[in-house]
MMTF fields as JSON, N, C-alpha, C and O atoms, coordinates in Angstrom:
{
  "mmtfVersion": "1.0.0",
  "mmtfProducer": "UNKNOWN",
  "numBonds": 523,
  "numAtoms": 524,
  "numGroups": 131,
  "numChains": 1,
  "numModels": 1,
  "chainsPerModel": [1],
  "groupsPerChain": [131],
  "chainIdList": ["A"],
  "bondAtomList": [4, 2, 8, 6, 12, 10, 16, 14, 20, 18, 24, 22, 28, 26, 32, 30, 36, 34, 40, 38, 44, 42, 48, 46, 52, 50, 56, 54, 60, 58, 64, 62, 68, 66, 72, 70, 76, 74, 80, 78, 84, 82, 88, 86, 92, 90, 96, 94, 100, 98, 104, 102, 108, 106, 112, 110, 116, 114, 120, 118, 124, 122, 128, 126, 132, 130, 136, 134, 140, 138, 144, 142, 148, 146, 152, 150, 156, 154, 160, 158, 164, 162, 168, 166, 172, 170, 176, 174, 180, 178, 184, 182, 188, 186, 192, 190, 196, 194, 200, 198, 204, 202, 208, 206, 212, 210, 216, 214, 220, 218, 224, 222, 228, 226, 232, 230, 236, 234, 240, 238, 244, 242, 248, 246, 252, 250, 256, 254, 260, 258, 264, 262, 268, 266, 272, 270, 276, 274, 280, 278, 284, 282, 288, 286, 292, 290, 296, 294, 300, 298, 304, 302, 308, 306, 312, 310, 316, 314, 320, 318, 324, 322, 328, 326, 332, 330, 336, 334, 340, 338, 344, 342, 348, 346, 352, 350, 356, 354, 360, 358, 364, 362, 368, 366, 372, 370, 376, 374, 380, 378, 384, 382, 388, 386, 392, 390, 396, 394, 400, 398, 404, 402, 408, 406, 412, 410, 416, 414, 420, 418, 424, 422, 428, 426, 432, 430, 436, 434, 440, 438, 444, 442, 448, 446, 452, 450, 456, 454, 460, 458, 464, 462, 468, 466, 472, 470, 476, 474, 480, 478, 484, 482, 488, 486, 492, 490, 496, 494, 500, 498, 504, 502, 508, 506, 512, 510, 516, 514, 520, 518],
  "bondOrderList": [1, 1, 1, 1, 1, 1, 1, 1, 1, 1, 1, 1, 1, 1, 1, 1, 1, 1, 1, 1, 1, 1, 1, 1, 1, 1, 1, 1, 1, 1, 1, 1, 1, 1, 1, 1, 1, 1, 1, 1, 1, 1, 1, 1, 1, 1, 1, 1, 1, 1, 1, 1, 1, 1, 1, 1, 1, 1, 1, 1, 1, 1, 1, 1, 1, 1, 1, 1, 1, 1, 1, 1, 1, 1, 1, 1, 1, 1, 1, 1, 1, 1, 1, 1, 1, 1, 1, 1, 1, 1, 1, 1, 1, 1, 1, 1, 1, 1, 1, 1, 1, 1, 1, 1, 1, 1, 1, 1, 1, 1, 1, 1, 1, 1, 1, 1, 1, 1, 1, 1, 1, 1, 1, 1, 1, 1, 1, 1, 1, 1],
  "groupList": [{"groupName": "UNK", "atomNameList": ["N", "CA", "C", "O"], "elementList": ["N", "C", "C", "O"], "formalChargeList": [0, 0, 0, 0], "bondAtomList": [1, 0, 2, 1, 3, 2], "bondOrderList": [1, 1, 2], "singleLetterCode": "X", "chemCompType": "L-PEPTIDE LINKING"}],
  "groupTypeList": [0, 0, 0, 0, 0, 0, 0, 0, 0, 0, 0, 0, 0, 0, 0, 0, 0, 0, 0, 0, 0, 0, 0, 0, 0, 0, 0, 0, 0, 0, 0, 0, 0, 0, 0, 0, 0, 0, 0, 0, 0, 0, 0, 0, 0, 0, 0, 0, 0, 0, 0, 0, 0, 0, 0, 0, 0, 0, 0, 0, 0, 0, 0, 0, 0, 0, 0, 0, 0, 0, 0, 0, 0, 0, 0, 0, 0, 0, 0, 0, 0, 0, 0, 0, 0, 0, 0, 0, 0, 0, 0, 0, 0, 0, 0, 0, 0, 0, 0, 0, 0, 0, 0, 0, 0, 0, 0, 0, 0, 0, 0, 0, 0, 0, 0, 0, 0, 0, 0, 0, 0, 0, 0, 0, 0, 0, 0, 0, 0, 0, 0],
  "groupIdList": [1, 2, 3, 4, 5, 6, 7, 8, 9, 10, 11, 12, 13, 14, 15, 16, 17, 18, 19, 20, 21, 22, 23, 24, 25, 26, 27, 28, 29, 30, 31, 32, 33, 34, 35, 36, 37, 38, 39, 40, 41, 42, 43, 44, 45, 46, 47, 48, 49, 50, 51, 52, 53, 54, 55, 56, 57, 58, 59, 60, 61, 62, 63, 64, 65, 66, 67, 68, 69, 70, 71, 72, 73, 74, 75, 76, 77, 78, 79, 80, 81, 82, 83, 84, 85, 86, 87, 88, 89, 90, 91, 92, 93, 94, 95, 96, 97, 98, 99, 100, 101, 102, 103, 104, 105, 106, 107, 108, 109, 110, 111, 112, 113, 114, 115, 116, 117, 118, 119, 120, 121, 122, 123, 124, 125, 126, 127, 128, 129, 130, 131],
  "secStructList": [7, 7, 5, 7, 6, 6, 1, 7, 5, 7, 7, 7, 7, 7, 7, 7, 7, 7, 7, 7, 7, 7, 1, 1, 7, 7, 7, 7, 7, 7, 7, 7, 7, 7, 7, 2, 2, 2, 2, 2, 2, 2, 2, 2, 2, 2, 2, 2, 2, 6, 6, 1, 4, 4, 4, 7, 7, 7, 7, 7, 2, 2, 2, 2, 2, 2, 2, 2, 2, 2, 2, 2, 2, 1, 7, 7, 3, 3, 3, 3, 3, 3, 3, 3, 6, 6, 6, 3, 3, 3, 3, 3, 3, 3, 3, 3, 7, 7, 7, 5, 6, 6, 3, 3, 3, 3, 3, 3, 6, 6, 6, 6, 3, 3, 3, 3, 3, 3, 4, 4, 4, 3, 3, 3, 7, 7, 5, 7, 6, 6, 7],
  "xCoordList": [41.567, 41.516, 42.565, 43.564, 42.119, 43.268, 43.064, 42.21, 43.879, 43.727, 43.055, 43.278, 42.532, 42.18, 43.328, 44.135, 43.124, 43.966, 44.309, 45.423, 43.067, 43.543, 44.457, 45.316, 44.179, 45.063, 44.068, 44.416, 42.676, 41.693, 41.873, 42.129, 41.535, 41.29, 39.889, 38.894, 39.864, 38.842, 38.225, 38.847, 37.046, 37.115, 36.831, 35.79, 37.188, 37.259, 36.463, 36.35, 35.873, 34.932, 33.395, 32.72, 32.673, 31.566, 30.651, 30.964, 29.649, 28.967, 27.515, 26.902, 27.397, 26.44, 25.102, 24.636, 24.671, 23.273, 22.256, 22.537, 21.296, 20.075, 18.606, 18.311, 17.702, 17.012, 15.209, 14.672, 14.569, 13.769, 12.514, 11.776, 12.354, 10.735, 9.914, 9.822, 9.035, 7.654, 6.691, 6.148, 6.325, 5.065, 3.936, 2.94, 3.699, 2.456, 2.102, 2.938, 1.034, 1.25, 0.407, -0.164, 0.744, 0.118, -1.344, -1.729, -2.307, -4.099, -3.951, -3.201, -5.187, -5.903, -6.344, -6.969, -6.21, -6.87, -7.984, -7.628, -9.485, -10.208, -10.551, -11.239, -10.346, -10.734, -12.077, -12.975, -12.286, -13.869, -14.095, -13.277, -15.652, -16.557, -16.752, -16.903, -16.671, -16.739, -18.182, -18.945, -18.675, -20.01, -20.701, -20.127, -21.754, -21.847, -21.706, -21.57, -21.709, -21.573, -20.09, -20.127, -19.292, -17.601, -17.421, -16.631, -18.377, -18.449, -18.971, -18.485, -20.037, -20.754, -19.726, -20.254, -19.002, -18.04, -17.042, -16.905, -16.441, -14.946, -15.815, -15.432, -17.426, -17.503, -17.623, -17.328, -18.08, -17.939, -16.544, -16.356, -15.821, -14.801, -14.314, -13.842, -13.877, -13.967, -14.249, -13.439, -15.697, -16.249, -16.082, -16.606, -15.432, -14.88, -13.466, -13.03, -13.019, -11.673, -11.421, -10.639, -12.313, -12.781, -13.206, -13.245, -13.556, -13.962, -13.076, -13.545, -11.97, -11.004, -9.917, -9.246, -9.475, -8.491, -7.337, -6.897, -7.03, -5.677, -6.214, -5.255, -7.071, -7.32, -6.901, -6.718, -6.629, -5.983, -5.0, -4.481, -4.613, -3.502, -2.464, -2.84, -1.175, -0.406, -0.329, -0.123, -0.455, -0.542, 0.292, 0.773, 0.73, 1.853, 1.461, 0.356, 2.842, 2.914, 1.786, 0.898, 2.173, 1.144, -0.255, -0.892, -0.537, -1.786, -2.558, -3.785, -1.874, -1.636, -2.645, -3.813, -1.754, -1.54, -2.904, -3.634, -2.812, -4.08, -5.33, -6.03, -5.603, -6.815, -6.776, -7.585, -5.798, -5.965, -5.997, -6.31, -5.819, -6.235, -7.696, -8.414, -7.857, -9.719, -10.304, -10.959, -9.652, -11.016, -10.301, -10.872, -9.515, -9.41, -10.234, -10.617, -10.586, -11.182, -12.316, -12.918, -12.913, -14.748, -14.778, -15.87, -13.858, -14.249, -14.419, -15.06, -14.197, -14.597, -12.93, -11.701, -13.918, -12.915, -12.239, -12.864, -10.919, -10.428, -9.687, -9.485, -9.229, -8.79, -6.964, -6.618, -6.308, -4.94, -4.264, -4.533, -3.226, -2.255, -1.18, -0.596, -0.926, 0.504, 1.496, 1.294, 2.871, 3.847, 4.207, 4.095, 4.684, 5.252, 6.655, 7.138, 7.2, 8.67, 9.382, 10.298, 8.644, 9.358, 9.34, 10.085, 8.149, 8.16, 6.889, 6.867, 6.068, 4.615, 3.789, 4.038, 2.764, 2.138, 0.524, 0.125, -0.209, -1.793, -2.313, -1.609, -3.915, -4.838, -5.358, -5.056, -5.933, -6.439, -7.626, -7.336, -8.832, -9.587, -9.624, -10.15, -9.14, -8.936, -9.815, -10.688, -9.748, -10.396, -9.292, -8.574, -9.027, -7.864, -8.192, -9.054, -7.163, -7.619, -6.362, -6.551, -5.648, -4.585, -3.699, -3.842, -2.813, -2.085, -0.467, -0.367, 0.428, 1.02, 2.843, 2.895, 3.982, 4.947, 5.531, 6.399, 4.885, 5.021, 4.659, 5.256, 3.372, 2.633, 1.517, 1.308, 0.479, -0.812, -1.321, -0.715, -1.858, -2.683, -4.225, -5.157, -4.271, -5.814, -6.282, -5.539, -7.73, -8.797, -8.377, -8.925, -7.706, -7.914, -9.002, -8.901, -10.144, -11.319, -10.921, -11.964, -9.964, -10.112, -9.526, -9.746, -8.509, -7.862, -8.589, -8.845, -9.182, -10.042, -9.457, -9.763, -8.142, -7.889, -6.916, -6.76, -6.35, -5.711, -4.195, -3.519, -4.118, -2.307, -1.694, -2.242, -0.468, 0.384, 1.015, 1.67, 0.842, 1.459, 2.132, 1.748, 3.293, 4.205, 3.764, 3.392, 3.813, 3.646, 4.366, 4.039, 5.729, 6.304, 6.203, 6.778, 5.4, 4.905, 3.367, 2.927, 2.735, 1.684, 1.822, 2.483, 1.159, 1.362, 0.173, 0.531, -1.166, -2.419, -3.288, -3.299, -4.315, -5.113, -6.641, -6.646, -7.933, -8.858, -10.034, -10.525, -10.568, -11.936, -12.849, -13.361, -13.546, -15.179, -15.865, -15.595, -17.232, -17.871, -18.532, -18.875, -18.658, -18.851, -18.299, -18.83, -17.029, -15.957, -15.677, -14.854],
  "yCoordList": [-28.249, -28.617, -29.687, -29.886, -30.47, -32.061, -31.993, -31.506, -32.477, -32.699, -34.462, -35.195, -34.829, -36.22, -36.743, -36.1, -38.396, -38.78, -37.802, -37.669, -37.212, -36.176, -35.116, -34.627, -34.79, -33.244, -32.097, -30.921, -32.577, -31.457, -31.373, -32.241, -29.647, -29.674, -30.374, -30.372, -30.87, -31.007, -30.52, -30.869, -29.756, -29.787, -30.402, -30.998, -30.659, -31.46, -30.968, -31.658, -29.616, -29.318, -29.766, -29.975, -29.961, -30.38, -29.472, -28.351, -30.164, -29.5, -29.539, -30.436, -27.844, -27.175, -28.282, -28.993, -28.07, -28.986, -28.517, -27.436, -28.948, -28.558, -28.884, -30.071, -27.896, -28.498, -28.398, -27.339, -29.799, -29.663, -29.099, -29.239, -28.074, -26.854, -27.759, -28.971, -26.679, -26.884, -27.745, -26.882, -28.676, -29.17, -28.672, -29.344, -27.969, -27.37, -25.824, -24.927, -25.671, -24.314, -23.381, -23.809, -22.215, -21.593, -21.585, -21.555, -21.614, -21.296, -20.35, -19.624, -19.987, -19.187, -18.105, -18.67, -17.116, -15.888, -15.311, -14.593, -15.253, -14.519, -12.923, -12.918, -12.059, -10.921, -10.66, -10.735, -10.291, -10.18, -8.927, -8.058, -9.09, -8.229, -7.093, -7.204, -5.349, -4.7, -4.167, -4.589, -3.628, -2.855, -2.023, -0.963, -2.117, -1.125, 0.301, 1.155, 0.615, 2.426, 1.901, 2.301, 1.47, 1.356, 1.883, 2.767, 1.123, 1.261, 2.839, 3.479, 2.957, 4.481, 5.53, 6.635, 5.611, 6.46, 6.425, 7.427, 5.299, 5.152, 6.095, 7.136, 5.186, 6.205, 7.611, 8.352, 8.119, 9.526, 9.685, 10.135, 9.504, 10.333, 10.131, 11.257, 9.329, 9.28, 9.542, 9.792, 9.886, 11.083, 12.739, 13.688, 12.877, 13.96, 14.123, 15.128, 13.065, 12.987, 13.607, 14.464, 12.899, 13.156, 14.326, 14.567, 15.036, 16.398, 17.351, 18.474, 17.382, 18.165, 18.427, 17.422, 19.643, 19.565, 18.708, 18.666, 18.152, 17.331, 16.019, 15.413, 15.756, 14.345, 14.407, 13.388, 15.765, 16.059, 16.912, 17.13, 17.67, 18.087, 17.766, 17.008, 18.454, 17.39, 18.856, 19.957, 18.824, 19.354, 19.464, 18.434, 20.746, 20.973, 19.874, 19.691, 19.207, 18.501, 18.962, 18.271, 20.289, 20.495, 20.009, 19.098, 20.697, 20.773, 19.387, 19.365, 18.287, 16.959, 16.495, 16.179, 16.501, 16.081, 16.489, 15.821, 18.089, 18.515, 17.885, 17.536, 17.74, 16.868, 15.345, 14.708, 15.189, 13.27, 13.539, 12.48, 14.6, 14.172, 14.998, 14.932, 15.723, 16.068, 14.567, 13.845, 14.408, 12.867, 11.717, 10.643, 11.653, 10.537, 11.29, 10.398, 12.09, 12.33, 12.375, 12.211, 12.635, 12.783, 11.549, 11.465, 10.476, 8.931, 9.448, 8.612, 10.221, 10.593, 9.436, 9.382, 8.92, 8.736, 9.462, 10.35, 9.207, 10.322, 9.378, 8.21, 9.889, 9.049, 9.842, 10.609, 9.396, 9.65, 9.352, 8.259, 10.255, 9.576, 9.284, 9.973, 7.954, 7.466, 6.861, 5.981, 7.511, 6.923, 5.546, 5.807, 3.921, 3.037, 3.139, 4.001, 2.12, 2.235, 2.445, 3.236, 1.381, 1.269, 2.638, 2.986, 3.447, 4.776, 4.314, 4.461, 3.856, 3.367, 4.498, 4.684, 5.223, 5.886, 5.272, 4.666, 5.459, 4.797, 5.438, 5.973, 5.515, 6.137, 5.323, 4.141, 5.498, 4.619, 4.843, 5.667, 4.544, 5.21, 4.784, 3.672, 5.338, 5.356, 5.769, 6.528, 5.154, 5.453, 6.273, 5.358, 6.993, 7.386, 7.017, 7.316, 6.354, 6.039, 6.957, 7.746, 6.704, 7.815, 8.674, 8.761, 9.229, 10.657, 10.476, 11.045, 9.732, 9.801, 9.106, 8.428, 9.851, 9.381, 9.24, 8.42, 10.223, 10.254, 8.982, 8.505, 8.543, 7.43, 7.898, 8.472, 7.563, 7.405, 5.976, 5.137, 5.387, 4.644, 4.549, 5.101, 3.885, 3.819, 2.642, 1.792, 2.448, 1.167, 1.003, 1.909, 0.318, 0.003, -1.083, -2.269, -0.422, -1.506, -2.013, -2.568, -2.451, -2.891, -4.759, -5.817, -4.116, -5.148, -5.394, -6.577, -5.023, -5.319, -5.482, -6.268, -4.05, -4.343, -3.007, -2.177, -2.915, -0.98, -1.608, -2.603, -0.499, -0.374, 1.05, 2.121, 0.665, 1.845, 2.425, 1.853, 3.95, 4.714, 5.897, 6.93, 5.393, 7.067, 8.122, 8.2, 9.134, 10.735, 11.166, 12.096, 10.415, 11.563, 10.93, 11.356, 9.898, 9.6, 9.587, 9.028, 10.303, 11.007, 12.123, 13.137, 11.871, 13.158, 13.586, 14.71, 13.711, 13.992, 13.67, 12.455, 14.545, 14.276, 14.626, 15.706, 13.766, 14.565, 14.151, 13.029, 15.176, 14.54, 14.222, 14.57, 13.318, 12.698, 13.75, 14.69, 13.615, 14.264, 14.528, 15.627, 13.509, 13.7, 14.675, 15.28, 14.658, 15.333, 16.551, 17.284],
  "zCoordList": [-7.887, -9.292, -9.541, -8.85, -10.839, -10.495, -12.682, -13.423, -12.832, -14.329, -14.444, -13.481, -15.237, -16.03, -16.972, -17.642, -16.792, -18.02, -19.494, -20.0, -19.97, -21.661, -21.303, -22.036, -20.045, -19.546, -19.33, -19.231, -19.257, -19.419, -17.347, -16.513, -17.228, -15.749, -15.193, -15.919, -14.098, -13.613, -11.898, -10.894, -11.829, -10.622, -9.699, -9.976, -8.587, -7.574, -6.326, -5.313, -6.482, -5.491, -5.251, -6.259, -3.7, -3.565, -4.829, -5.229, -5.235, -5.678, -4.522, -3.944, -4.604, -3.991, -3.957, -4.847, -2.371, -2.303, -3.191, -3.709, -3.478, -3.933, -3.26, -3.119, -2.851, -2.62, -3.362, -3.689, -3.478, -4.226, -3.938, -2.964, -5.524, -4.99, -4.438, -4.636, -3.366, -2.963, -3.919, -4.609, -4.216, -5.384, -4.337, -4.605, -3.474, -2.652, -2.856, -2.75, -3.098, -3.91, -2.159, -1.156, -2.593, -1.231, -1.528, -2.697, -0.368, -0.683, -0.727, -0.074, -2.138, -2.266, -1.065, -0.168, -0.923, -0.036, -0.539, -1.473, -0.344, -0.304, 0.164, 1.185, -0.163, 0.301, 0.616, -0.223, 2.045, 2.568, 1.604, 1.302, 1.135, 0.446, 1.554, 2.77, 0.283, 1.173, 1.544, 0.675, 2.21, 2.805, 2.234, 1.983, 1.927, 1.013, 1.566, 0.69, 2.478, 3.384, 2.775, 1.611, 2.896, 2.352, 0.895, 0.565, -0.029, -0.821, -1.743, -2.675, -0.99, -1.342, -0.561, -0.685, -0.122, 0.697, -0.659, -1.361, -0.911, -2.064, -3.231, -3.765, -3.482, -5.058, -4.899, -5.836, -3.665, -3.171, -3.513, -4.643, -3.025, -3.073, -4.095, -4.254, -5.4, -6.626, -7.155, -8.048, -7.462, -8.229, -7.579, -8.163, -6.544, -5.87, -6.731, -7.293, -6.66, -7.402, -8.828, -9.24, -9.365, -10.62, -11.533, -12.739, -10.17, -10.791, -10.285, -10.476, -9.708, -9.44, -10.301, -10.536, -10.934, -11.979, -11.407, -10.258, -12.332, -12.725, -11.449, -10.971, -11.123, -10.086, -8.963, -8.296, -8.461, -7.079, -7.344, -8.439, -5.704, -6.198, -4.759, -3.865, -4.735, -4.03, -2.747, -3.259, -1.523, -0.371, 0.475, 0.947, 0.936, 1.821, 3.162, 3.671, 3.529, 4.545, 5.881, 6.38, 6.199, 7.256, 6.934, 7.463, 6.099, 5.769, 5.436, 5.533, 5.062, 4.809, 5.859, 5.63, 7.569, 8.393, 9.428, 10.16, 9.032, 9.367, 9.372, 10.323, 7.466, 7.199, 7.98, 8.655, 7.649, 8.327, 9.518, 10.062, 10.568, 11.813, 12.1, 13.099, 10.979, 11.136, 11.016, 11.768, 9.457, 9.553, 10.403, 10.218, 11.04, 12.36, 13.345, 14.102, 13.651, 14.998, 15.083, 16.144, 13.852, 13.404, 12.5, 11.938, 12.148, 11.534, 10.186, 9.549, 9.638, 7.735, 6.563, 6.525, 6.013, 5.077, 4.081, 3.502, 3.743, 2.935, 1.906, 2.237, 0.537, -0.551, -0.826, -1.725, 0.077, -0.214, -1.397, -1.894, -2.127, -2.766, -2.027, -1.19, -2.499, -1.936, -2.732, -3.569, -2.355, -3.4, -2.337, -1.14, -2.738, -1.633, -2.133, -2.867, -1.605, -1.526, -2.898, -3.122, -3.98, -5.238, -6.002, -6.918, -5.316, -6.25, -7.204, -8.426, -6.583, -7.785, -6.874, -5.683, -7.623, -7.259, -7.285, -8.279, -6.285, -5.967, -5.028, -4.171, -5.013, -4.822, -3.576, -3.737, -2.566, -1.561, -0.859, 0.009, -0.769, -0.037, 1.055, 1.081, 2.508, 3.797, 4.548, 4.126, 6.438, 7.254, 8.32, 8.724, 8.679, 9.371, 11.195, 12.022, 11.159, 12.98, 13.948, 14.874, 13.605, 14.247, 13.173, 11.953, 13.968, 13.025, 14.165, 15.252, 13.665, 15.54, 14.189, 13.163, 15.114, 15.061, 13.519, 13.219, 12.528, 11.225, 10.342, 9.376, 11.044, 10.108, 10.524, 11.592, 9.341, 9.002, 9.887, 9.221, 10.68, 10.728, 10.34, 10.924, 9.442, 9.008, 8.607, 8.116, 8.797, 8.144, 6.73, 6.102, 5.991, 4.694, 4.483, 4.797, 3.851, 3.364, 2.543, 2.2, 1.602, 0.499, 0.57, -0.02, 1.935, 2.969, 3.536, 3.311, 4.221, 5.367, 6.87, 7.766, 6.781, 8.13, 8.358, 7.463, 9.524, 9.449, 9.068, 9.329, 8.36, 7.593, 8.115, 8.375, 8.157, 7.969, 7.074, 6.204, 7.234, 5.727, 6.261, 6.809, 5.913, 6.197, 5.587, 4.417, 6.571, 5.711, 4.848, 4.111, 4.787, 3.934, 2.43, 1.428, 2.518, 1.232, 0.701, -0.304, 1.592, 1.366, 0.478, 0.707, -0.542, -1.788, -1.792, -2.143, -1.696, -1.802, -0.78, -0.583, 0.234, 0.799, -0.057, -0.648, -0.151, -0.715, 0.145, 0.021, 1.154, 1.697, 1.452, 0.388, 2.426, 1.698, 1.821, 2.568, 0.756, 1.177, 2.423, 2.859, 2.895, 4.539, 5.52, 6.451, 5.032, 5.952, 5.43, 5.979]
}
């Protein structure tokens, strides 16, 4: 810091670079359309949902773990609740492909590709009717 001729301080440090925003915006992503067997499976289990008091209910861990590795082994979709990190709670209708190492691996159709979901934020399992 250095004073000016009036006596006011002034500072004398670099001022911080700047650098200028992107003017390129990211593309657009399309989400592939889902199938209709994808589709008639989700409203299954939604209207499964639907008619269960209170929209589900929330399932001892075992028992959780149980179902998702019935429908991974016989391919049935199932409509989990899941809390994610922030603590938002959502509904998912899943394909379960494995059950391994305290994650869910499963097909998310909505993505169109398999995700991972920890168990211990699995709050609800509800099977298809299929399953």
């Amino acid at each position: 810091a250095a004073e000016d001729p009036t006596g006011a301080i002034v500072d004398l440090r670099r001022r911080g670079a700047r650098v200028p925003a992107n003017p390129l915006r990211r593309p657009v992503r399309t989400l592939p359309r889902p199938n209709p067997e994808s589709l008639a499976a989700t409203v299954s289990i939604l209207r499964r949902v639907a008619s269960t008091p209170l929209g589900g209910v929330r399932v001892d861990s075992a028992v959780a773990i149980a179902l998702l590795q019935q429908a991974a082994l016989h391919g049935h979709e199932v409509l989990i609740g899941y809390v994610d990190a922030a603590g938002v709670a959502t509904q998912r209708a899943v394909r379960p492909l494995a059950v391994r190492g305290g994650q869910l691996i499963a097909w998310d159709s909505t993505q169109g590709r398999p995700r991972e979901f920890a168990l211990h934020r699995v709050t609800s399992v509800i099977p298809s009717e299929s399953g």
